[in-house]
Amino acid sequence: MTTATPLLSIRNLVKHFDISGGLLDQLKWRDGRMTRRRTVVKAVNDVSFTVAPGETVSVVGESGCGKSTLARAVMGIYPPTSGEIWFGGERIDSLSPRRMLPYRTRMQMVFQDPYASLNPRMTVRATLEEPVFFHQPNLSRAEVKDRVAEVMRQVGVDPAWADRYPHEFSGGQRQRISIARALVVDPAFIVADEPIAALDVSIQAQILNLLMDAQEERGLTYLFISHDLSVVRHISNRVAVMYLGTLCELAPTEELFSSPRHPYTRALLSAIPRLGRQGFAHLRLSGEVPTPINLPPGCVFHGRCPYAFDPCTREVPRPIVLDNGVALACHGVADGRI
Amino acid sequence: MSDEPLLDVSDLTVSFDFRRRSLAAVSGVSFRLARGERLGIVGESGAGKSVTGFAILNLISKPGRITGGTISFEGRELTALRAEEMRQVRGNRISMIFQDPMMTLNPVLTVGTQMVETIRAHAGVSRRQAEERAVEALRKVYISSPERRLRQYPHEFSGGMRQRIVIAIALLTSPALIIADEPTTALDVTIQAEIMDLLLKLCESERMGLILITHDLAVVSQVTQRIAVMYAGRIVELGETARIVENPSHPYTRGLLAALPQSAARGRRLAQIPGSMPNLTTVPAGCPFSDRCERCESVCRERIPPLTAKDTGCLAACHLLD
Ligand SMILES: Nc1ncnc2c1ncn2[C@@H]1O[C@H](COP(=O)(O)OP(=O)(O)OP(=O)(O)O)[C@@H](O)[C@H]1O
Ligand SMILES: Nc1ncnc2c1ncn2[C@@H]1O[C@H](COP(=O)(O)OP(=O)(O)OP(=O)(O)O)[C@@H](O)[C@H]1O
Ligand code: SF4
Ligand SMILES: [Mg+2]
Ligand SMILES: [Mg+2]
């Protein structure tokens, strides 16, 4: 699976946000001189991985580690600070809006909040027809109507309800509609950013089934973002673990959950709630997550890592690939200590 | 005397008065909690979990009101207390922890000021002694350099640290009961594990009762001895945690557990409950779960099933179980 030509390739992606504000905000009086200081959030730092056709790769990690930023950079919503995004063999991170147009149908995104991502003043029909009219202007009205009805049926929303507005639907149904909006242009690839996080437990299974069914029927490829590790374990072929903008470990799902190698992955997995387990014993990390404004030198995890040794404080660990296909960035593993 | 439960909630009903009619957000809820016992209340959004927790503390405000039932705590009937007496109970015997720590913390006061005030309101000690107790309390929740931390304001702490401070404050008065409403829902899993581990250990060491309100079955299963499953304002299943997790009775509880990813083989479709939970205006007549239940028969649509003992050893509200 990982040897097939990738559909998506992320190469050395860096995304920084300059939050310095206006020039006046940046000026500081320091040591008797006026200095200009920029404040930069280093949200994603040198991340590389690929996604093969038909694969589901999930990105996990704690709040603020850069998952959504990565997703948006892949979708072309945020231009990368440096690095490259390749899709279907072509580099797409620096395309003009016109050259990007075909990719806007092949790549789609589903968001966490179906309330915010649907236009409250548009009926379901209008919401679903709009992208088809835009991307396939040669289709007749009747064809568009059929396409919309078919997609609505596929996501389990009765096409007879097409003339209703988003507020007339429950949260789960609204998420079905935003998935329909992604599917209606017949994409090859979907980025789903926490698509079930806002939904009730009994609805989450419905939406996960819908996503898995759509993948099977349409041969879709997913980049799936979630903080729910039991969901990730269920649906992913491979899992990427991020910490503070950095990729720590990327491994086939079973490898990751049965034998996590990176110290952060180990701590993260030990903390997952498990049905019927007694107590909450877990690998305790000392300290707090540093801010992405002042990234620690060396390994970004070293201040909290129980295995940290000398090189960790100085050098950024380079990713290494183990025999079983697991990619890791950790001095301890590279040095044979872990 | 020692057999007397810490808390005995009986037939509690809480209604909200809307323009046209009054709707029950919590209907006929009954459960008991022994001293030092930990009970989980689980259910989906709108099931009535928080309203139940607020009702115990007499914190229901208009348009809501307690329209029926009794709440006996340490032998006193809470629904009959005057506002001032109830404030005493809340300040001393029952503490509440909310999802948002800023419901408890005052943003314009230092953590130390808030803790010292709480301690001095509770016990007649000097400022110095109160500060020492505050330091001790922060240490218990693993806040490092507590002396320095006391001088800081809430915004200078991370979300997880703020919640730990809230726990420290909740414990200051040595309450007999803590009601924690989604205390870790907004936090990352590693921080959740830390907070839950802490809460559990403190409940055990101080022999405190805990009502843990959450939608997360796994979290509840790791912390509590018994679980109450709520659906559309009612308890539909109540029993020992291990029994419910291993052998749920009520069709809704079964459906919930079966829908979890760990219940299915990897990559396979998950079992799903059709539809979604009704809101207060659309609860069907008879069993509130009847319109989603695959076992539903005509009796289910006619009469509300009472919570009764079943073969599994749990209480469940279902007409069709023995
Ligand atoms: N548009 C922006 N401008 C400035 N900073 C940003 C912007 N978007 C994200 N960030 C910052 O980048 C970092 C990564 O944020 P991101 O939203 O990618 O995290 P995440 O992993 O998706 O977190 P969560 O799990 O909370 O959704 C954070 O520190 C965030 O504050
Ligand atoms: N102040 C209020 N006014 C009107 N209705 C209310 C009010 N507070 C709660 N309700 C209603 O009472 C019902 C139960 O709400 P409650 O907050 O107890 O749910 P919950 O189980 O805690 O849900 P969640 O998981 O979303 O916190 C809901 O239908 C809600 O709409
Ligand atoms: S009483 Fe009937 S409808 Fe209600 S839960 Fe039981 S089987 Fe289902
Ligand atoms: Mg995000
Ligand atoms: Mg609630």
XYZ file of C-alpha atoms and ligand atoms in Angstrom:
732
model
C 0.000 0.000 0.000
C 2.744 2.403 0.879
C 4.717 1.406 -2.188
C 2.006 2.440 -4.695
C 2.447 5.825 -6.350
C 1.094 8.228 -3.778
C -2.012 10.254 -4.478
C -0.876 12.912 -2.041
C 2.663 13.763 -1.139
C 3.570 16.289 1.544
C 7.224 17.276 1.361
C 8.998 19.198 4.085
C 5.896 21.237 4.772
C 6.380 24.287 6.974
C 3.559 26.638 7.918
C 4.263 29.627 10.137
C 1.811 32.366 11.054
C 3.097 35.857 11.631
C 0.978 37.265 14.418
C 3.120 40.335 15.091
C 0.315 42.709 14.166
C 1.033 46.168 12.741
C 4.455 47.791 12.715
C 3.750 49.722 15.918
C 2.913 46.516 17.773
C 6.217 45.060 16.672
C 8.426 47.871 17.966
C 9.911 47.341 21.398
C 12.281 49.488 23.395
C 15.069 47.224 24.426
C 18.529 47.807 25.930
C 18.300 51.487 25.076
C 17.410 50.894 21.437
C 14.283 50.555 19.395
C 14.025 46.997 18.050
C 11.491 45.370 15.790
C 10.239 42.000 16.938
C 8.153 39.588 14.989
C 6.014 36.986 16.698
C 5.674 33.831 14.661
C 3.550 30.772 15.438
C 5.441 27.774 14.089
C 2.359 25.632 13.550
C 3.800 22.983 11.202
C 7.511 22.284 10.920
C 9.110 20.146 8.242
C 6.404 17.517 7.927
C 6.668 14.944 5.151
C 4.493 11.946 4.336
C 2.477 10.413 1.535
C -1.011 9.016 1.162
C -1.599 6.180 -1.301
C -4.757 5.916 -3.439
C -7.616 4.321 -1.500
C -5.799 4.665 1.794
C -6.976 6.317 5.008
C -4.200 8.103 6.829
C -5.142 9.689 10.135
C -3.384 12.508 11.904
C -3.584 12.520 15.689
C -2.106 14.680 18.394
C -3.196 17.140 21.019
C -4.937 20.442 20.601
C -2.733 22.977 18.859
C -0.225 20.474 17.470
C -0.945 21.619 13.911
C -3.419 19.066 12.544
C -5.887 21.557 11.087
C -3.102 23.751 9.765
C -1.628 20.750 7.976
C -5.051 19.870 6.548
C -5.638 23.405 5.324
C -2.207 23.633 3.759
C -2.890 20.389 1.889
C -6.178 21.830 0.619
C -4.490 25.031 -0.539
C -6.389 27.138 2.004
C -3.111 28.178 3.639
C -0.122 28.721 1.345
C 2.860 26.868 2.818
C 5.708 28.914 4.270
C 7.992 26.383 2.594
C 7.808 22.840 1.349
C 5.682 21.233 -1.325
C 2.306 19.574 -1.766
C 1.980 17.097 -4.631
C -1.301 15.613 -5.757
C -1.671 12.952 -8.448
C 1.876 13.552 -9.607
C 1.652 17.330 -9.874
C 2.889 20.014 -7.559
C -0.109 22.046 -6.427
C 1.075 24.338 -3.634
C 1.980 27.221 -5.903
C -0.652 26.971 -8.654
C -2.618 29.976 -9.851
C -6.293 29.906 -8.857
C -7.216 28.968 -12.432
C -4.750 26.056 -12.604
C -5.929 24.986 -9.137
C -9.547 24.739 -10.279
C -9.542 21.054 -11.319
C -8.085 20.140 -7.914
C -10.955 21.888 -6.190
C -13.217 19.080 -7.358
C -10.771 16.240 -6.852
C -9.952 17.331 -3.305
C -12.714 18.110 -0.823
C -12.853 18.926 2.856
C -15.337 18.094 5.618
C -15.197 20.144 8.823
C -15.962 19.471 12.458
C -18.807 21.892 12.784
C -21.663 21.211 10.372
C -23.446 24.264 11.820
C -20.728 26.635 10.737
C -19.845 25.019 7.443
C -23.324 25.136 5.887
C -24.851 28.402 4.744
C -27.958 28.865 6.913
C -29.764 30.817 4.200
C -29.345 28.181 1.489
C -31.617 25.183 1.101
C -29.987 21.778 0.979
C -30.710 21.668 -2.733
C -28.994 24.993 -3.376
C -26.052 23.977 -1.176
C -25.556 20.774 -3.133
C -26.283 22.125 -6.619
C -23.987 25.120 -6.403
C -20.661 23.254 -6.609
C -21.941 21.079 -9.463
C -23.077 24.088 -11.516
C -19.746 25.736 -10.848
C -17.460 22.852 -11.689
C -19.525 21.167 -14.383
C -21.340 23.965 -16.211
C -22.081 21.681 -19.158
C -24.451 19.459 -17.158
C -28.174 20.023 -17.741
C -30.482 21.060 -14.900
C -32.059 17.618 -14.902
C -28.667 15.945 -14.663
C -27.661 18.149 -11.769
C -30.922 17.413 -10.014
C -30.394 13.680 -10.436
C -26.851 13.925 -9.188
C -27.976 15.765 -6.063
C -30.797 13.312 -5.367
C -28.403 10.394 -5.741
C -25.873 11.873 -3.350
C -28.584 12.687 -0.822
C -29.749 9.090 -0.923
C -26.197 7.882 -0.493
C -25.675 9.919 2.652
C -29.062 8.880 4.034
C -30.961 12.162 3.774
C -34.336 11.832 2.043
C -34.180 13.796 -1.260
C -37.748 14.919 -0.523
C -36.181 17.211 2.112
C -33.999 19.037 -0.392
C -35.949 22.272 -0.032
C -35.369 22.560 3.695
C -32.787 24.744 5.415
C -29.897 23.513 7.599
C -31.546 24.528 10.890
C -34.373 22.100 10.170
C -31.969 19.175 10.498
C -30.311 17.549 13.499
C -26.536 17.784 13.976
C -25.980 14.324 12.533
C -28.108 15.063 9.484
C -26.288 18.327 8.936
C -22.990 16.472 8.937
C -24.486 14.083 6.359
C -25.330 17.103 4.231
C -21.817 18.517 4.455
C -20.464 15.113 3.463
C -22.932 15.125 0.544
C -21.593 18.518 -0.492
C -18.088 17.055 -0.569
C -19.194 13.962 -2.513
C -21.377 15.719 -5.064
C -18.431 16.881 -7.186
C -17.118 13.308 -7.279
C -13.754 13.847 -5.565
C -10.890 11.358 -5.301
C -9.633 12.648 -1.983
C -11.312 13.994 1.155
C -9.743 15.722 4.114
C -12.014 15.234 7.122
C -11.072 17.476 10.052
C -12.705 16.088 13.224
C -15.898 15.186 11.325
C -17.554 13.449 14.283
C -16.198 15.389 17.245
C -19.320 17.539 17.605
C -21.748 14.638 17.349
C -23.438 12.464 19.943
C -22.100 8.999 20.561
C -25.030 7.235 18.906
C -24.648 9.457 15.818
C -20.872 9.058 15.500
C -21.230 5.453 14.352
C -23.723 6.505 11.666
C -21.325 9.074 10.223
C -18.300 6.766 10.407
C -20.264 4.103 8.556
C -21.229 6.650 5.941
C -17.592 7.661 5.443
C -16.451 4.019 5.226
C -19.266 3.124 2.786
C -18.493 6.104 0.564
C -14.841 5.112 0.529
C -15.666 1.582 -0.532
C -18.161 2.595 -3.204
C -16.106 5.411 -4.677
C -12.555 4.282 -3.973
C -11.926 7.454 -1.971
C -8.700 8.379 -0.254
C -8.936 10.017 3.169
C -6.777 12.234 5.274
C -8.622 11.947 8.571
C -8.045 14.170 11.546
C -9.299 13.188 14.946
C -8.383 13.212 18.578
C -10.454 10.079 19.195
C -7.869 7.348 19.016
C -10.311 4.452 19.118
C -12.023 5.854 16.025
C -8.665 6.357 14.351
C -7.672 2.803 15.131
C -10.863 1.552 13.563
C -10.775 3.333 10.225
C -7.122 4.044 9.385
C -4.532 2.168 7.382
C -1.774 4.306 8.790
C -1.571 6.863 11.572
C 0.606 9.960 11.853
C 1.283 11.273 15.365
C 2.084 14.966 15.668
C 3.456 16.944 18.576
C 4.006 20.685 18.509
C 3.980 20.930 14.714
C 6.309 17.991 14.225
C 5.685 14.469 12.975
C 6.857 12.056 15.686
C 5.822 8.720 14.307
C 3.966 7.420 11.278
C 3.066 3.767 11.318
C 0.639 1.160 10.040
C -2.306 1.229 12.455
C -1.724 -2.126 14.128
C 1.991 -1.465 14.575
C 1.263 1.871 16.152
C -1.287 0.615 18.631
C 0.423 -2.660 19.486
C 4.000 -1.404 19.709
C 4.292 2.372 19.778
C 7.950 3.410 19.634
C 8.125 7.176 19.987
C 8.007 8.221 23.666
C 5.241 10.710 22.932
C 3.155 8.098 21.113
C 3.571 5.822 24.117
C 2.369 8.497 26.517
C -0.543 9.404 24.251
C -1.731 5.828 23.813
C -1.434 5.067 27.516
C -3.916 7.853 28.191
C -6.721 6.637 25.902
C -9.838 5.836 27.899
C -10.705 2.167 27.567
C -14.025 0.604 28.282
C -13.988 -1.567 31.355
C -10.448 -0.786 32.413
C -10.022 -0.048 36.114
C -8.530 3.283 37.058
C -6.629 5.799 35.020
C -2.993 4.745 35.384
C -1.004 6.215 32.494
C 2.476 7.364 31.567
C 2.675 10.758 33.195
C 4.463 13.459 31.285
C 6.158 16.154 33.293
C 5.626 19.803 32.453
C 3.336 21.424 29.929
C 3.286 21.592 26.143
C 5.566 24.517 25.125
C 4.112 27.202 22.854
C 4.737 26.984 19.116
C 5.977 30.575 19.326
C 9.090 29.527 21.242
C 9.857 26.087 19.942
C 12.392 24.237 22.078
C 15.694 23.500 20.335
C 16.483 19.919 19.346
C 13.624 17.497 19.724
C 10.461 19.499 20.459
C 9.452 16.848 23.003
C 12.701 16.738 24.970
C 11.501 18.845 27.911
C 8.819 16.301 28.727
C 10.417 13.096 27.503
C 11.425 10.524 30.116
C 14.104 9.190 27.743
C 15.716 12.503 26.743
C 19.527 12.419 26.541
C 22.192 14.807 25.385
C 21.585 15.066 21.589
C 17.848 15.610 22.170
C 18.452 19.091 23.539
C 20.603 20.148 20.574
C 19.706 18.414 17.320
C 16.354 17.999 15.667
C 15.943 14.217 15.228
C 15.771 13.165 11.577
C 13.066 10.725 10.539
C 14.238 7.137 10.192
C 12.283 4.289 8.629
C 12.323 0.918 10.353
C 11.999 -2.455 8.582
C 8.296 -2.736 9.380
C 7.539 0.531 7.610
C 7.333 2.618 10.762
C 8.772 6.115 10.353
C 10.078 7.774 13.504
C 11.863 10.921 14.534
C 13.588 10.152 17.819
C 17.238 10.119 18.869
C 16.513 7.454 21.466
C 15.138 5.040 18.875
C 17.891 5.849 16.370
C 20.472 5.240 19.102
C 18.927 1.894 20.051
C 17.953 3.061 23.551
C 14.214 2.742 23.075
C -26.720 4.777 60.635
C -23.860 3.719 58.402
C -26.395 2.119 56.056
C -28.017 5.447 55.429
C -27.083 6.587 51.931
C -25.120 9.775 51.473
C -27.549 10.901 48.824
C -31.012 9.627 48.043
C -32.704 11.125 45.012
C -36.260 9.963 44.618
C -38.623 10.560 41.731
C -36.959 13.837 40.794
C -38.717 15.831 38.104
C -37.409 19.120 36.731
C -39.529 21.091 34.300
C -38.936 24.114 32.125
C -41.828 26.485 31.658
C -42.066 27.554 28.072
C -44.590 29.992 26.697
C -47.236 27.447 25.877
C -46.491 24.533 28.140
C -44.167 23.076 30.676
C -41.757 20.347 29.587
C -39.925 17.908 31.838
C -36.168 17.856 31.195
C -35.770 15.283 33.980
C -38.593 12.858 34.770
C -38.910 10.561 37.753
C -35.185 10.136 38.326
C -34.269 8.046 41.380
C -30.907 6.817 42.583
C -28.869 6.481 45.754
C -25.258 7.023 46.509
C -23.473 5.432 49.456
C -20.729 7.283 51.329
C -17.555 7.251 49.257
C -19.330 5.742 46.279
C -18.705 6.851 42.695
C -21.635 6.976 40.287
C -21.477 7.873 36.606
C -24.328 9.548 34.770
C -23.973 8.985 31.037
C -26.114 9.899 28.074
C -26.220 12.057 24.972
C -26.515 15.779 24.710
C -29.837 16.935 26.151
C -30.513 13.712 28.070
C -30.850 15.636 31.337
C -27.498 14.874 32.978
C -26.531 18.426 33.878
C -30.045 19.353 34.932
C -29.970 16.393 37.350
C -26.642 17.578 38.775
C -27.830 21.171 39.100
C -31.072 20.047 40.744
C -29.160 18.263 43.513
C -27.396 21.539 44.275
C -30.652 23.463 43.967
C -29.121 25.507 41.154
C -32.048 25.270 38.757
C -33.171 28.735 37.816
C -36.098 30.063 35.822
C -37.695 29.044 33.536
C -36.776 25.736 35.172
C -37.929 24.415 38.541
C -38.023 21.197 40.504
C -41.623 20.074 40.109
C -41.462 16.800 41.961
C -39.466 14.383 44.049
C -37.127 14.523 47.009
C -33.372 14.852 47.431
C -32.071 13.682 50.765
C -28.408 14.365 51.535
C -26.777 13.306 54.801
C -30.279 12.874 56.161
C -31.443 16.391 55.230
C -34.079 17.141 52.617
C -32.335 19.550 50.249
C -35.432 20.693 48.379
C -36.826 22.062 51.665
C -33.757 24.113 52.625
C -33.765 27.892 52.619
C -31.384 29.595 50.190
C -28.867 30.401 52.930
C -28.858 26.843 54.281
C -28.400 25.507 50.787
C -25.441 27.837 50.279
C -23.874 26.320 53.387
C -24.310 22.834 51.956
C -22.785 23.904 48.649
C -19.876 25.632 50.340
C -19.106 22.794 52.719
C -20.543 19.408 51.960
C -21.000 19.237 48.183
C -18.593 20.688 45.615
C -19.158 21.010 41.916
C -16.630 20.853 39.093
C -17.740 22.127 35.686
C -16.438 21.551 32.179
C -15.235 25.138 32.063
C -12.919 25.907 34.995
C -13.768 29.592 34.634
C -17.247 28.816 35.979
C -15.461 28.370 39.315
C -12.446 30.670 39.030
C -12.657 34.433 39.214
C -10.484 35.907 36.429
C -9.622 39.095 38.323
C -8.389 37.479 41.550
C -5.199 35.520 42.062
C -5.582 31.826 42.665
C -4.206 32.348 46.181
C -6.785 34.991 47.078
C -9.614 32.773 45.930
C -8.323 29.776 47.815
C -7.615 31.682 51.009
C -11.105 33.210 50.965
C -12.695 29.810 50.527
C -10.661 28.312 53.354
C -11.352 31.178 55.746
C -15.070 31.172 54.989
C -15.102 27.506 55.867
C -12.721 27.299 58.831
C -11.818 30.076 61.228
C -8.081 30.088 60.615
C -5.552 32.875 60.214
C -4.483 34.132 56.805
C -1.094 32.472 57.265
C -2.644 29.126 58.100
C -5.059 29.453 55.186
C -2.143 30.112 52.835
C -0.343 27.050 54.105
C -3.435 24.971 53.461
C -3.746 26.432 49.968
C -0.136 25.494 49.201
C -0.801 22.007 50.487
C -3.954 21.747 48.347
C -2.119 22.781 45.176
C 0.591 20.269 45.921
C -2.033 17.536 46.132
C -3.061 18.265 42.547
C 0.573 18.274 41.349
C 0.974 22.002 40.775
C 4.704 22.628 41.062
C 6.121 25.612 43.001
C 2.716 26.236 44.606
C 3.927 29.220 46.696
C 4.717 31.145 43.514
C 1.661 29.854 41.677
C -0.673 31.212 44.360
C 0.237 34.737 43.297
C -0.810 34.134 39.698
C -4.116 34.773 37.942
C -6.186 32.044 36.268
C -5.217 33.117 32.734
C -1.588 32.378 33.542
C -2.356 28.662 33.727
C -3.075 26.125 30.991
C -6.564 24.608 30.704
C -5.485 21.400 32.399
C -3.811 23.250 35.270
C -6.902 25.414 35.760
C -9.028 22.303 36.084
C -6.565 20.903 38.628
C -6.842 24.133 40.600
C -10.630 23.816 40.506
C -10.277 20.327 41.946
C -7.978 21.665 44.651
C -10.589 24.306 45.512
C -13.380 21.712 45.475
C -11.450 19.693 48.046
C -10.646 22.584 50.401
C -13.776 22.101 52.472
C -13.454 18.291 52.659
C -16.850 17.753 51.027
C -18.679 14.437 51.252
C -19.743 14.632 47.621
C -18.292 16.011 44.419
C -20.461 16.491 41.358
C -18.219 16.714 38.282
C -20.005 17.712 35.075
C -17.903 16.814 32.020
C -14.712 17.854 33.854
C -12.364 16.723 31.083
C -14.472 17.022 27.949
C -12.594 20.076 26.689
C -9.157 18.659 27.476
C -6.661 16.507 25.621
C -6.506 12.811 26.444
C -3.192 12.980 28.278
C -4.524 15.767 30.465
C -7.821 13.963 30.884
C -5.982 10.893 32.133
C -4.040 13.015 34.593
C -7.163 14.739 35.948
C -9.232 11.566 36.157
C -6.403 9.684 37.828
C -6.141 12.490 40.352
C -9.870 12.759 40.967
C -10.200 9.027 41.429
C -7.298 8.798 43.872
C -8.525 11.764 45.886
C -12.036 10.321 46.091
C -10.564 7.074 47.348
C -8.153 8.576 49.858
C -10.629 11.131 51.242
C -13.562 8.743 50.986
C -15.563 11.229 48.978
C -18.639 10.410 46.945
C -18.493 11.317 43.251
C -21.155 11.862 40.637
C -19.345 11.940 37.319
C -21.444 13.313 34.484
C -20.150 12.609 30.991
C -21.106 11.317 27.570
C -17.954 9.168 27.487
C -18.730 5.588 28.480
C -15.096 4.575 28.570
C -14.136 7.354 30.981
C -17.032 6.534 33.271
C -16.226 2.843 33.211
C -12.700 3.500 34.475
C -13.721 5.634 37.420
C -17.120 4.641 38.776
C -18.640 1.709 40.621
C -22.131 2.233 39.259
C -23.589 3.841 36.148
C -26.918 5.501 35.442
C -27.733 5.729 31.737
C -30.044 8.629 30.912
C -32.160 9.014 27.809
C -34.625 11.829 27.115
C -34.814 12.871 30.772
C -35.128 9.430 32.324
C -32.787 6.853 33.768
C -33.182 3.877 31.458
C -30.554 1.668 33.080
C -28.859 1.679 36.472
C -26.408 -0.841 37.801
C -22.867 -1.868 38.597
C -20.393 -0.508 36.095
C -18.787 -3.840 35.271
C -22.147 -5.496 34.696
C -23.405 -2.755 32.440
C -20.219 -2.704 30.406
C -20.074 -6.474 30.031
C -23.743 -7.252 29.796
C -25.951 -4.241 29.192
C -29.703 -4.764 29.498
C -31.562 -1.865 27.980
C -31.707 -1.784 24.168
C -30.344 1.767 24.240
C -27.337 0.871 26.405
C -26.706 -2.152 24.217
C -26.894 0.000 21.131
C -24.485 2.559 22.576
C -21.895 -0.014 23.539
C -22.232 -1.881 20.261
C -21.705 1.360 18.325
C -18.269 1.927 19.855
C -15.436 1.258 17.397
C -13.819 -1.244 19.774
C -16.932 -3.424 19.505
C -16.399 -4.052 15.789
C -13.599 -5.676 13.819
C -11.199 -3.075 12.489
C -12.417 -1.388 9.319
C -15.866 -2.993 9.468
C -19.153 -1.137 9.635
C -20.184 -0.239 13.154
C -23.484 -1.216 14.673
C -25.602 1.907 14.670
C -28.735 3.097 16.410
C -31.023 4.651 13.813
C -32.286 8.216 14.207
C -31.341 10.548 17.041
C -32.509 11.262 20.574
C -35.786 13.216 20.622
C -35.754 16.698 22.101
C -38.189 17.717 24.835
C -40.991 18.458 22.395
C -40.730 15.278 20.341
C -40.412 12.528 22.952
C -42.709 9.731 21.823
C -45.546 8.526 24.031
C -44.725 5.384 25.987
C -41.064 4.387 26.074
C -38.918 7.378 25.065
C -36.627 5.050 23.085
C -39.470 3.313 21.241
C -39.025 5.105 17.914
C -35.396 3.972 17.651
C -35.652 0.550 19.239
C -35.510 -2.506 17.032
C -37.403 -4.605 19.582
C -40.257 -2.151 19.968
C -43.747 -3.671 20.299
C -47.144 -2.076 20.712
C -46.948 -1.976 24.530
C -43.807 0.145 24.203
C -45.724 2.901 22.465
C -48.490 2.917 25.037
C -46.960 2.822 28.493
C -43.786 4.254 29.961
C -41.718 1.300 31.202
C -40.733 1.584 34.898
C -37.160 1.010 36.059
C -37.239 -2.564 37.371
C -34.740 -5.269 38.297
C -33.760 -7.519 35.398
C -32.055 -10.916 35.112
C -28.756 -9.223 34.381
C -28.669 -7.808 37.903
C -29.253 -4.242 36.717
C -32.305 -2.041 36.792
C -33.673 -1.219 33.363
C -36.719 0.589 32.028
C -37.906 -1.742 29.303
C -41.159 -3.655 28.891
C -39.586 -6.521 27.019
C -36.822 -7.635 29.364
C -37.233 -10.150 32.174
N -4.738 31.439 11.179
C -3.906 31.339 12.211
N -3.210 32.397 12.655
C -2.356 32.285 13.686
N -2.093 31.155 14.350
C -2.759 30.063 13.958
C -3.701 30.088 12.884
N -4.210 28.850 12.727
C -3.631 28.088 13.672
N -2.754 28.807 14.412
C -1.913 28.314 15.507
O -1.192 27.225 15.015
C -1.096 26.193 15.984
C -1.695 24.915 15.424
O -3.111 25.091 15.310
P -4.061 24.016 14.640
O -5.410 24.622 14.560
O -3.456 23.524 13.389
O -4.045 22.870 15.734
P -4.901 21.537 15.809
O -3.914 20.423 15.949
O -5.861 21.470 14.685
O -5.661 21.718 17.195
P -7.140 21.288 17.629
O -7.044 19.841 17.999
O -7.400 22.148 18.824
O -8.063 21.547 16.483
C -1.815 26.707 17.210
O -0.864 27.245 18.081
C -2.718 27.762 16.660
O -2.983 28.742 17.632
N -32.144 26.986 30.975
C -32.836 26.135 30.210
N -33.941 26.552 29.551
C -34.641 25.717 28.783
N -34.362 24.417 28.623
C -33.279 23.932 29.236
C -32.462 24.766 30.075
N -31.458 24.013 30.575
C -31.648 22.768 30.063
N -32.732 22.727 29.275
C -33.236 21.547 28.570
O -33.182 20.436 29.418
C -32.780 19.274 28.701
C -31.676 18.579 29.426
O -30.531 19.420 29.405
P -29.156 19.041 30.111
O -28.338 20.273 30.075
O -29.400 18.408 31.410
O -28.581 17.967 29.123
P -27.204 17.165 29.268
O -27.560 15.724 29.359
O -26.372 17.744 30.342
O -26.574 17.424 27.848
P -25.056 17.818 27.404
O -24.368 16.507 27.198
O -25.276 18.534 26.121
O -24.466 18.656 28.475
C -32.414 19.718 27.314
O -33.436 19.351 26.438
C -32.320 21.213 27.411
O -32.786 21.805 26.232
S -39.633 -0.964 26.156
Fe -39.703 -1.515 24.066
S -39.214 0.292 23.005
Fe -38.614 0.606 25.059
S -36.572 0.019 25.087
Fe -37.678 -1.747 25.656
S -37.981 -2.795 23.797
Fe -37.385 -0.804 23.264
Mg -7.976 21.437 14.581
Mg -24.563 18.829 30.318
